[in-house]
PDB file of C-alpha atoms in Angstrom:
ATOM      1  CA  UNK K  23     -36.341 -30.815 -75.112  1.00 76.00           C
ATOM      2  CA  UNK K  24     -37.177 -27.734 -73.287  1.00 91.00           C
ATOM      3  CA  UNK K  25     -33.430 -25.731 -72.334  1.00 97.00           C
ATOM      4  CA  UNK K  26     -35.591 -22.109 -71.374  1.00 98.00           C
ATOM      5  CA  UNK K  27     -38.137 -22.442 -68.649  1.00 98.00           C
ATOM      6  CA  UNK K  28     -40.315 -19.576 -66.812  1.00 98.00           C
ATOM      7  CA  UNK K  29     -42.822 -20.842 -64.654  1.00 97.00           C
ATOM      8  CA  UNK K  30     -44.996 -17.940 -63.324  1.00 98.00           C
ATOM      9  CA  UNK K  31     -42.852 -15.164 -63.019  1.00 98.00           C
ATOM     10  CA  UNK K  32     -44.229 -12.016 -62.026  1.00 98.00           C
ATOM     11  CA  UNK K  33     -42.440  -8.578 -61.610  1.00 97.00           C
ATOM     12  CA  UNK K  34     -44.034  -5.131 -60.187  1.00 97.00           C
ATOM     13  CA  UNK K  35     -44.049  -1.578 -60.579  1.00 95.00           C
ATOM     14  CA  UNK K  36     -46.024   1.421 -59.642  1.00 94.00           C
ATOM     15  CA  UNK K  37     -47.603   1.461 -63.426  1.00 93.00           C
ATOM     16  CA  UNK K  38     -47.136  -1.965 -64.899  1.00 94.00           C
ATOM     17  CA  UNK K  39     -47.357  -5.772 -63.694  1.00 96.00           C
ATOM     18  CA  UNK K  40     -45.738  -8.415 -65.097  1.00 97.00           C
ATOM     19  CA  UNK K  41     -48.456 -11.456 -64.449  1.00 97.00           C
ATOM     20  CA  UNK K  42     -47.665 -15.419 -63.993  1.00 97.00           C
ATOM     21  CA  UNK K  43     -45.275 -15.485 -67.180  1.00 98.00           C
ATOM     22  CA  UNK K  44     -44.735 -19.075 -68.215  1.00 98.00           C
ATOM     23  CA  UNK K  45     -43.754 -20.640 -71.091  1.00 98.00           C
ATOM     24  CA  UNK K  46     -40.328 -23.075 -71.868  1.00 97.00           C
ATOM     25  CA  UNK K  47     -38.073 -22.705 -75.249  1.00 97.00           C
ATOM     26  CA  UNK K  48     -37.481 -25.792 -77.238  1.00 95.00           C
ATOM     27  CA  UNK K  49     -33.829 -26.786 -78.254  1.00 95.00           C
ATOM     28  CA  UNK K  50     -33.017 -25.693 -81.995  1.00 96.00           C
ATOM     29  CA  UNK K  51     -35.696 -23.529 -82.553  1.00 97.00           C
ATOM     30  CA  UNK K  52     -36.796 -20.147 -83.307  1.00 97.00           C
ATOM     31  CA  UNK K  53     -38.613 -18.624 -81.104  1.00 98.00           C
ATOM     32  CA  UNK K  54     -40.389 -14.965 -82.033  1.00 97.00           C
ATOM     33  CA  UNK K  55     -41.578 -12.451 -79.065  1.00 97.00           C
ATOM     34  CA  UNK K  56     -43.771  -9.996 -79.974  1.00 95.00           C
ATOM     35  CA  UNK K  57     -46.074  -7.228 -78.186  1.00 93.00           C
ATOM     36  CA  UNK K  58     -46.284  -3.344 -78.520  1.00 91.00           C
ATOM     37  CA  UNK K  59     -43.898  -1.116 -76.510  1.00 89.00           C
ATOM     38  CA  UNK K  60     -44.373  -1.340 -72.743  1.00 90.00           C
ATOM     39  CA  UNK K  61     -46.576  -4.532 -73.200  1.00 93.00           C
ATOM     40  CA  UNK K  62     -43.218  -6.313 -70.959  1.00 95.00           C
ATOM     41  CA  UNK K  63     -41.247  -7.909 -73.391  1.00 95.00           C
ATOM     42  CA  UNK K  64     -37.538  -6.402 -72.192  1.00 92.00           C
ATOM     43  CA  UNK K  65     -39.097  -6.766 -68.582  1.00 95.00           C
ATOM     44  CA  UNK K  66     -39.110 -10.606 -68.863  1.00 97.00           C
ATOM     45  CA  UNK K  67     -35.797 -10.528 -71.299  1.00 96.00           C
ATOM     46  CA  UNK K  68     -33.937  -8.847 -68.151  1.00 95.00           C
ATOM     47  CA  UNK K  69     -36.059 -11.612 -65.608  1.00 97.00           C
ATOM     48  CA  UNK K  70     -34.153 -14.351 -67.803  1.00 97.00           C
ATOM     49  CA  UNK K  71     -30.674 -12.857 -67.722  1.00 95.00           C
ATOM     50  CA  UNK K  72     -31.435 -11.685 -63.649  1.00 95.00           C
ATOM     51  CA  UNK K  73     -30.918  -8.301 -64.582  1.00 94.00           C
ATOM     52  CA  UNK K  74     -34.256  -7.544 -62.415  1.00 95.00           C
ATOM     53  CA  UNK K  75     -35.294  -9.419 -59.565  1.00 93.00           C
ATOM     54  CA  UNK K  76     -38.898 -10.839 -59.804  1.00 96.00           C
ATOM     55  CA  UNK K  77     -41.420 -10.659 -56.867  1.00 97.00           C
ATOM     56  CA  UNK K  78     -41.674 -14.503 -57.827  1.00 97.00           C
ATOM     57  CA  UNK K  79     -41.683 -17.503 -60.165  1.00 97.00           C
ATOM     58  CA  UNK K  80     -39.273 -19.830 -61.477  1.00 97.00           C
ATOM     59  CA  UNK K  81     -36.282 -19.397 -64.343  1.00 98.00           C
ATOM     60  CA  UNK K  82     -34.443 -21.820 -65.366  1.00 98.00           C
ATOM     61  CA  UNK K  83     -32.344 -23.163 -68.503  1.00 98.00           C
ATOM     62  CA  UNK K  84     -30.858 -26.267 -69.013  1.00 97.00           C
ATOM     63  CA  UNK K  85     -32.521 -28.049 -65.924  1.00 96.00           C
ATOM     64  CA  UNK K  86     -31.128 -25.748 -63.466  1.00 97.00           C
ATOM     65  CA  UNK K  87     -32.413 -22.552 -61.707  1.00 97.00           C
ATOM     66  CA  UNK K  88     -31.041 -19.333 -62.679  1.00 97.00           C
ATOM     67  CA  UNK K  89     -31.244 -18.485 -58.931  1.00 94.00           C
ATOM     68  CA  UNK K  90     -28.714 -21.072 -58.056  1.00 96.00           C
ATOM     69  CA  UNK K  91     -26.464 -21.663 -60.854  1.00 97.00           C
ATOM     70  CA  UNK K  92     -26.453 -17.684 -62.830  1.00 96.00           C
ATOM     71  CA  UNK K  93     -22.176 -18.114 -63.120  1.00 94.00           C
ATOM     72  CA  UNK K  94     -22.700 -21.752 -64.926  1.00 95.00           C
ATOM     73  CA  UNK K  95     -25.789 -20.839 -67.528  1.00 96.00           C
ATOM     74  CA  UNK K  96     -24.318 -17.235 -68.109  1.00 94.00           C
ATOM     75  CA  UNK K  97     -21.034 -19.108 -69.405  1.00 93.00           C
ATOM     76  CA  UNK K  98     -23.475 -20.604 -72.259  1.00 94.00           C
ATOM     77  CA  UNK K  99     -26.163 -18.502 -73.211  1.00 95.00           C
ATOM     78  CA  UNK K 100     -25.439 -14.950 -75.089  1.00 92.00           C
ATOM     79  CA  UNK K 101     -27.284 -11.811 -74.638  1.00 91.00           C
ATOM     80  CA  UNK K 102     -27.890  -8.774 -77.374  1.00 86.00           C
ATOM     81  CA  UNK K 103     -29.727  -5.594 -77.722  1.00 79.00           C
ATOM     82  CA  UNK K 104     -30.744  -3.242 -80.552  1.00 65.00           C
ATOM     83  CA  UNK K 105     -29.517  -0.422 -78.162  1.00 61.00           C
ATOM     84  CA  UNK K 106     -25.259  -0.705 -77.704  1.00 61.00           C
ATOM     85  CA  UNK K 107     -23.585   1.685 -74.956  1.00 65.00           C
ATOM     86  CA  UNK K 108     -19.790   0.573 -74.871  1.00 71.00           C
ATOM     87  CA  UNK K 109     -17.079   2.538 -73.646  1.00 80.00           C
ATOM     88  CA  UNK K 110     -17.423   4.717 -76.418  1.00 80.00           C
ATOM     89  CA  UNK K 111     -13.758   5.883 -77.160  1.00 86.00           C
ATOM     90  CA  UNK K 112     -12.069   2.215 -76.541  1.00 91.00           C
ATOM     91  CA  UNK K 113     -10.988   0.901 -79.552  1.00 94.00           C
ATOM     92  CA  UNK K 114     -13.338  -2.707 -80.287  1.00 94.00           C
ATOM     93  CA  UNK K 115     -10.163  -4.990 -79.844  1.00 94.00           C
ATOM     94  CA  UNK K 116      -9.718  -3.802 -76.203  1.00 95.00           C
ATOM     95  CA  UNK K 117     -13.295  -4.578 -75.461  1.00 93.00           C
ATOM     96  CA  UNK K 118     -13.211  -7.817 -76.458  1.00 94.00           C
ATOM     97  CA  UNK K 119      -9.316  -8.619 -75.026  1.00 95.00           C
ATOM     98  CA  UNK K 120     -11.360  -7.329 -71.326  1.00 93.00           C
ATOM     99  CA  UNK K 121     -14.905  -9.266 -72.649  1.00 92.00           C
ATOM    100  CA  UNK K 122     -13.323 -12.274 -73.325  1.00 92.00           C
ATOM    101  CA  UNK K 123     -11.536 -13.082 -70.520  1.00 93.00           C
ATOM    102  CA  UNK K 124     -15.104 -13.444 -68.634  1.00 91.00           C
ATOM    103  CA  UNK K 125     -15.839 -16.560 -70.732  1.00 92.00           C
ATOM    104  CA  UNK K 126     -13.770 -19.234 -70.381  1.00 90.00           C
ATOM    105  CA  UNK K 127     -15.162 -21.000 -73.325  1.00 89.00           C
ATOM    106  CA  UNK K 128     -14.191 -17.769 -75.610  1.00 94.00           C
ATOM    107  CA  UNK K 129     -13.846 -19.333 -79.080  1.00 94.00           C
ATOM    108  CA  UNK K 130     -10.822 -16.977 -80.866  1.00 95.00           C
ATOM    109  CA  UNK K 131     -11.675 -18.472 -84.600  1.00 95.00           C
ATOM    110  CA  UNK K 132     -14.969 -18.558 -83.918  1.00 93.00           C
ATOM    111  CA  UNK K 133     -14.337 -14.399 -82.851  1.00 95.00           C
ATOM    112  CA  UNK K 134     -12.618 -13.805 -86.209  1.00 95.00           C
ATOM    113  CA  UNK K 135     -14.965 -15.577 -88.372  1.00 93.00           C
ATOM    114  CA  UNK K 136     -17.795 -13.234 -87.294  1.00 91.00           C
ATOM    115  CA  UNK K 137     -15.884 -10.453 -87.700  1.00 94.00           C
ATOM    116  CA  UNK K 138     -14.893 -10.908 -91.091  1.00 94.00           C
ATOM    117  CA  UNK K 139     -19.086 -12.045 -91.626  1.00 89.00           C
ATOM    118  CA  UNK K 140     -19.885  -8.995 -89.812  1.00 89.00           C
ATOM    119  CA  UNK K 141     -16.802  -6.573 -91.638  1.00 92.00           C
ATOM    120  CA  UNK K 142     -15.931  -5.074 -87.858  1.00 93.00           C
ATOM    121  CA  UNK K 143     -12.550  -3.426 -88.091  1.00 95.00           C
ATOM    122  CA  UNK K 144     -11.660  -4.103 -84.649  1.00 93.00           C
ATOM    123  CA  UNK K 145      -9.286  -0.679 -84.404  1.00 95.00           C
ATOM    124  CA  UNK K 146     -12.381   1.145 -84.871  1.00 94.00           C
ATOM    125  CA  UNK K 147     -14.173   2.961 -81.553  1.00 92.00           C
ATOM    126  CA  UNK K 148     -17.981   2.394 -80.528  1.00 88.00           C
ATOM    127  CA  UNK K 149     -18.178   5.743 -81.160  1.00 89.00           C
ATOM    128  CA  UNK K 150     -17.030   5.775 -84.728  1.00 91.00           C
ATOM    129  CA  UNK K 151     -19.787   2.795 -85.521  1.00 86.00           C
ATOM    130  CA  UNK K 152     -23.290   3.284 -87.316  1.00 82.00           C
ATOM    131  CA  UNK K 153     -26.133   2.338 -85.086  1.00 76.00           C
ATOM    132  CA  UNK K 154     -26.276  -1.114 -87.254  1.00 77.00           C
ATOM    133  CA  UNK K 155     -22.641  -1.656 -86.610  1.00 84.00           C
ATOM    134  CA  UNK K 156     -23.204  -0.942 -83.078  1.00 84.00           C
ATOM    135  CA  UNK K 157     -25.506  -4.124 -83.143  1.00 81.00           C
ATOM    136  CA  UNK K 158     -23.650  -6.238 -85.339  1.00 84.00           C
ATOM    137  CA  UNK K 159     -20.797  -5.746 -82.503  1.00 88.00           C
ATOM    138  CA  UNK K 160     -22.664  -6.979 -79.914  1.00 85.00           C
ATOM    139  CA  UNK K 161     -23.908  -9.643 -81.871  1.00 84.00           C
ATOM    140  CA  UNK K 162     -20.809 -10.830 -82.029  1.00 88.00           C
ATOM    141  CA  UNK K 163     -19.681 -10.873 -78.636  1.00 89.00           C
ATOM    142  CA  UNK K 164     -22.756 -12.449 -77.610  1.00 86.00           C
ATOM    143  CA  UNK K 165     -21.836 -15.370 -80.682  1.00 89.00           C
ATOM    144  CA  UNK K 166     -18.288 -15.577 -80.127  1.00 93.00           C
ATOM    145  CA  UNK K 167     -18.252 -17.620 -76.847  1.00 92.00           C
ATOM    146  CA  UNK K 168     -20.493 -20.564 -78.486  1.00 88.00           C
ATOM    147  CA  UNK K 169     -23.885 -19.618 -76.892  1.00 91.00           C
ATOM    148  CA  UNK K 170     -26.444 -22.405 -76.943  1.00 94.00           C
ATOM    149  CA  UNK K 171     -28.966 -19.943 -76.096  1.00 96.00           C
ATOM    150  CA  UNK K 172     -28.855 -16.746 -77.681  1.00 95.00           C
ATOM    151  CA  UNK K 173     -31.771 -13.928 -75.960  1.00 95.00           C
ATOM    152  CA  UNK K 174     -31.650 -11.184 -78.423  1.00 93.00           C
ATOM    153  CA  UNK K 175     -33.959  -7.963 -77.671  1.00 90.00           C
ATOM    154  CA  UNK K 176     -34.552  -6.168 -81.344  1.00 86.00           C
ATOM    155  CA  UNK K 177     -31.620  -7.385 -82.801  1.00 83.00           C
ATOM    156  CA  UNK K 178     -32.539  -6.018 -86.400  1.00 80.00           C
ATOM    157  CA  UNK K 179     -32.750  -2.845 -84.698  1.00 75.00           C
ATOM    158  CA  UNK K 180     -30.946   0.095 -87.175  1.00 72.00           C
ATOM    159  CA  UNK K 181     -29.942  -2.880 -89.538  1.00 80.00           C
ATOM    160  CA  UNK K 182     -30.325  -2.173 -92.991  1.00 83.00           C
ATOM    161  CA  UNK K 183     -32.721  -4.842 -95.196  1.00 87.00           C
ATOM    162  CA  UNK K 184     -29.114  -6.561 -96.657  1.00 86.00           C
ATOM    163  CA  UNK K 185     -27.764  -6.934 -93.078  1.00 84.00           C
ATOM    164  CA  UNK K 186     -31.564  -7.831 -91.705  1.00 86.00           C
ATOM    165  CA  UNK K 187     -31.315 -10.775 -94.648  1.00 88.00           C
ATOM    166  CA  UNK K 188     -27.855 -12.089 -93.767  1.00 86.00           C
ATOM    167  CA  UNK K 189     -28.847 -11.827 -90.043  1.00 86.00           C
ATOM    168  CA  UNK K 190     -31.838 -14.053 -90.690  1.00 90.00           C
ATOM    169  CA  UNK K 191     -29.735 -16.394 -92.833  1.00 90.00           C
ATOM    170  CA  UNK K 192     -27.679 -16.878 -89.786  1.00 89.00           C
ATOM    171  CA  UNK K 193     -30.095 -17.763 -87.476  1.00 91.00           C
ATOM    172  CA  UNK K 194     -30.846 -20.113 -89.974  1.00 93.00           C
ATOM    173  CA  UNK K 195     -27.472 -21.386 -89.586  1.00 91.00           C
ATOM    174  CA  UNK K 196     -27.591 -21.614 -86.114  1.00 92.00           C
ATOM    175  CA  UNK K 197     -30.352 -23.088 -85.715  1.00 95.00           C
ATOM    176  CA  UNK K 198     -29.304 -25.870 -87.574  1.00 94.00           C
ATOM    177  CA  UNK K 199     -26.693 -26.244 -85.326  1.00 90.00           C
ATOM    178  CA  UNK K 200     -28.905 -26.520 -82.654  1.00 93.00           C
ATOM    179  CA  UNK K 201     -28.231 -23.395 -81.230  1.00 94.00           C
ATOM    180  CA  UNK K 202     -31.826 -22.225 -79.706  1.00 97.00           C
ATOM    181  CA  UNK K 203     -33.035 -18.805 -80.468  1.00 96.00           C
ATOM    182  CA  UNK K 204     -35.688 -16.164 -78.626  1.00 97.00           C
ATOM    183  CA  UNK K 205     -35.867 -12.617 -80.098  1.00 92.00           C
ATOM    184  CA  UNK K 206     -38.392  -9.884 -79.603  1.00 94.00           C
ATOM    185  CA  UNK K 207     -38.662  -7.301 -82.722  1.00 89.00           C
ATOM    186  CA  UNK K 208     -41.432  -5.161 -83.677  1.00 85.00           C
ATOM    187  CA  UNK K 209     -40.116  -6.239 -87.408  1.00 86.00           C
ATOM    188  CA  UNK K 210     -42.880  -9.216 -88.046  1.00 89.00           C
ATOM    189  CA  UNK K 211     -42.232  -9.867 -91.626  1.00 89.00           C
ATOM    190  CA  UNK K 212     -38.590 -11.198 -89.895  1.00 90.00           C
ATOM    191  CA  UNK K 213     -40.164 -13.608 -87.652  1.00 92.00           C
ATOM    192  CA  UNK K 214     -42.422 -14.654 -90.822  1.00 92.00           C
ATOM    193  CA  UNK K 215     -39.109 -15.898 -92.545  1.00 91.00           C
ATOM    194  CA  UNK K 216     -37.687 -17.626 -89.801  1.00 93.00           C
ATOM    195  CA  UNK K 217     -39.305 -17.820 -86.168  1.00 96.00           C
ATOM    196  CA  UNK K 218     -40.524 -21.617 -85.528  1.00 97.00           C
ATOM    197  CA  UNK K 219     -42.676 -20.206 -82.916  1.00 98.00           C
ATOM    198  CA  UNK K 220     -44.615 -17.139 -81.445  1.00 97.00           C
ATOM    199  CA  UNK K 221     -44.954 -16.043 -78.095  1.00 97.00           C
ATOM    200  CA  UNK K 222     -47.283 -13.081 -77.645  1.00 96.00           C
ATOM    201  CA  UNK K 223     -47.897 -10.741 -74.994  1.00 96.00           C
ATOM    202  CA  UNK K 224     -49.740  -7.824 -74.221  1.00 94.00           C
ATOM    203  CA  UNK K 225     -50.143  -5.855 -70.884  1.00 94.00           C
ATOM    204  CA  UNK K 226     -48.010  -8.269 -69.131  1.00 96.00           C
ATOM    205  CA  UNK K 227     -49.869 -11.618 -69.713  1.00 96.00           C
ATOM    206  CA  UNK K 228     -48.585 -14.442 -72.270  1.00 97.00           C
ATOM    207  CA  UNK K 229     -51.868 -13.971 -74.629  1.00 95.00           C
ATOM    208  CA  UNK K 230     -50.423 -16.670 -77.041  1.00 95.00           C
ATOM    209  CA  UNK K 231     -47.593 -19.078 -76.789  1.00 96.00           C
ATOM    210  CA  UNK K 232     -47.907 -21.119 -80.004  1.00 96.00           C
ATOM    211  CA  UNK K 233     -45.751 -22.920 -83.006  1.00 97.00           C
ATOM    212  CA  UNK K 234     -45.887 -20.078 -85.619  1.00 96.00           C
ATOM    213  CA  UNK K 235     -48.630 -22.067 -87.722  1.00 95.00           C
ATOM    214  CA  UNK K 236     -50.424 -22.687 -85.530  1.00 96.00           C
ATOM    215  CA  UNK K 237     -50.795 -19.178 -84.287  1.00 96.00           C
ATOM    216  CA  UNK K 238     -51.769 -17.976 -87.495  1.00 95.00           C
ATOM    217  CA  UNK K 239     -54.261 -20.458 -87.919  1.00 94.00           C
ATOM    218  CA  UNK K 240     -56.076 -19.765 -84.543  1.00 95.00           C
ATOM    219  CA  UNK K 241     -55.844 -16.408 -84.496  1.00 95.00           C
ATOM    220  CA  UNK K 242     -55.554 -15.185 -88.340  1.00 94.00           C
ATOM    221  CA  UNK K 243     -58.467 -14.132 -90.546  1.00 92.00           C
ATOM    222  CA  UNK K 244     -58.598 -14.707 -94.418  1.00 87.00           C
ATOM    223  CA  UNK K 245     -55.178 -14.286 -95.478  1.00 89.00           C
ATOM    224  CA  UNK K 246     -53.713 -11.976 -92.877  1.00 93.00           C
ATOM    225  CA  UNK K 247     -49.851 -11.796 -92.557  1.00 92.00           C
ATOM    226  CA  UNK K 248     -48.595 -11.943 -88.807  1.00 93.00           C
ATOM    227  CA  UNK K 249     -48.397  -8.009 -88.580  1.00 92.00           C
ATOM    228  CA  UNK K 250     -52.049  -7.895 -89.733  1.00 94.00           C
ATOM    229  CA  UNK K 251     -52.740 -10.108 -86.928  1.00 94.00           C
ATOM    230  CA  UNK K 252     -50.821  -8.763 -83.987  1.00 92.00           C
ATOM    231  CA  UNK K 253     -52.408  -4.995 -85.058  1.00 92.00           C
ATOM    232  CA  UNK K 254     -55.723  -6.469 -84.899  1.00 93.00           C
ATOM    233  CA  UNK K 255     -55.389  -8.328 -81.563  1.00 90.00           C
ATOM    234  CA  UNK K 256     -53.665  -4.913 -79.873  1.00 89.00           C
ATOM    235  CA  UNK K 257     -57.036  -2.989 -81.558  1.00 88.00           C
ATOM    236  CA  UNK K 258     -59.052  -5.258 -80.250  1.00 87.00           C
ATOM    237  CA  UNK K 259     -57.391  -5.562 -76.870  1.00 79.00           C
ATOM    238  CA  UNK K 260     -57.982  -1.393 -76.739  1.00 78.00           C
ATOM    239  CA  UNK K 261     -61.848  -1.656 -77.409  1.00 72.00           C
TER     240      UNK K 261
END
């Protein structure tokens, strides 16, 4: 069952277009977005969460338009960037006593278990926190009011390969729990362990929205791995 839906959104600006984006995210599954920088990945990650208004097209999750019903989906889906810019000298437990009280389905144990997963000390500042840390944090807001959608832009971003694993071990998790996942990362081998399916785009067009087999099948040669693949199609795209 399809929860995500775009239906031919497009977005302009004075150097890039965003052209008749459509494709739907299934329930429970992994869903990899990949395309080099500026090809509009974060332009349609900020369409879905309305933090730009499109010129037109159609958003919606769980059977109801974003336009008319932002309060109700933003209550269940969770958002998360590679790039963190919190009040910088708050300590982490009074960002979360003001973050939480936005969601009314804040789950407190669920809060402390991904702390002690993540090892946040909550009297830490922002400012004190590696870049990784920084995106573990956010993670964790993002997790901690029971998402069923979780839209994560680069979330491996300044992760080192142990935290990259156990990240990818709990989307795993998730997953199972039927929790449905879309992340973009320029990271392939990631998507390689866990992504279900592949959306690619490149100049602002969906070029290929496929189950991650599949893709490789229709658009891999010999025995190219999914970063082989995407370099070629960008080179290729170029010429």
């Amino acid at each position: 069952m399809s929860v995500v839906e775009l239906r031919n959104v497009c977005k302009s600006y004075p150097a890039f277009q965003l052209k008749d984006v459509s494709f739907s995210l299934e329930a429970g599954r992994i869903t990899g977005f990949i395309g080099r920088n500026g090809a509009g990945k974060t332009t349609t990650i900020k369409s879905m969460l309305n933090l730009i208004h499109t010129d037109s097209g159609v958003i919606s999750y769980f059977g109801m338009p974003l336009s008319e019903h932002e309060k109700e989906i933003k209550q269940r889906i969770g958002y998360s960037t590679g790039t963190v810019s919190w009040y910088p000298r708050k300590m982490i437990r009074e960002i979360v006593s003001v973050t939480k009280t936005f969601f009314p389905g804040w789950d407190e144990e669920t809060y402390r278990k991904y702390m002690a997963f993540f090892a946040i000390d909550e009297n830490k500042k922002p400012i004190e926190l590696s870049e990784g840390m920084k995106v573990k944090f956010n993670l964790l807001l993002a997790l901690s009011h029971r998402a069923e959608v979780l839209i994560l832009d680069e979330p491996t971003s300044g992760l080192d390969p142990f935290s990259r694993d156990e990240l990818l071990e709990l989307f795993k998790t998730l997953r199972a729990h039927g929790v449905t996942i879309l992340f973009s990362t320029h990271i392939t081998s990631d998507l390689e362990r866990c992504a279900d399916d592949i959306i690619y785009i490149s100049r602002g067009e969906i070029r290929a929205n496929l189950p991650k087999a599949e893709f490789l099948r229709e658009f891999g040669q010999g025995e190219e791995s999914l970063e082989e693949i995407f370099l070629r199609l960008e080179r290729e795209a170029l010429s």
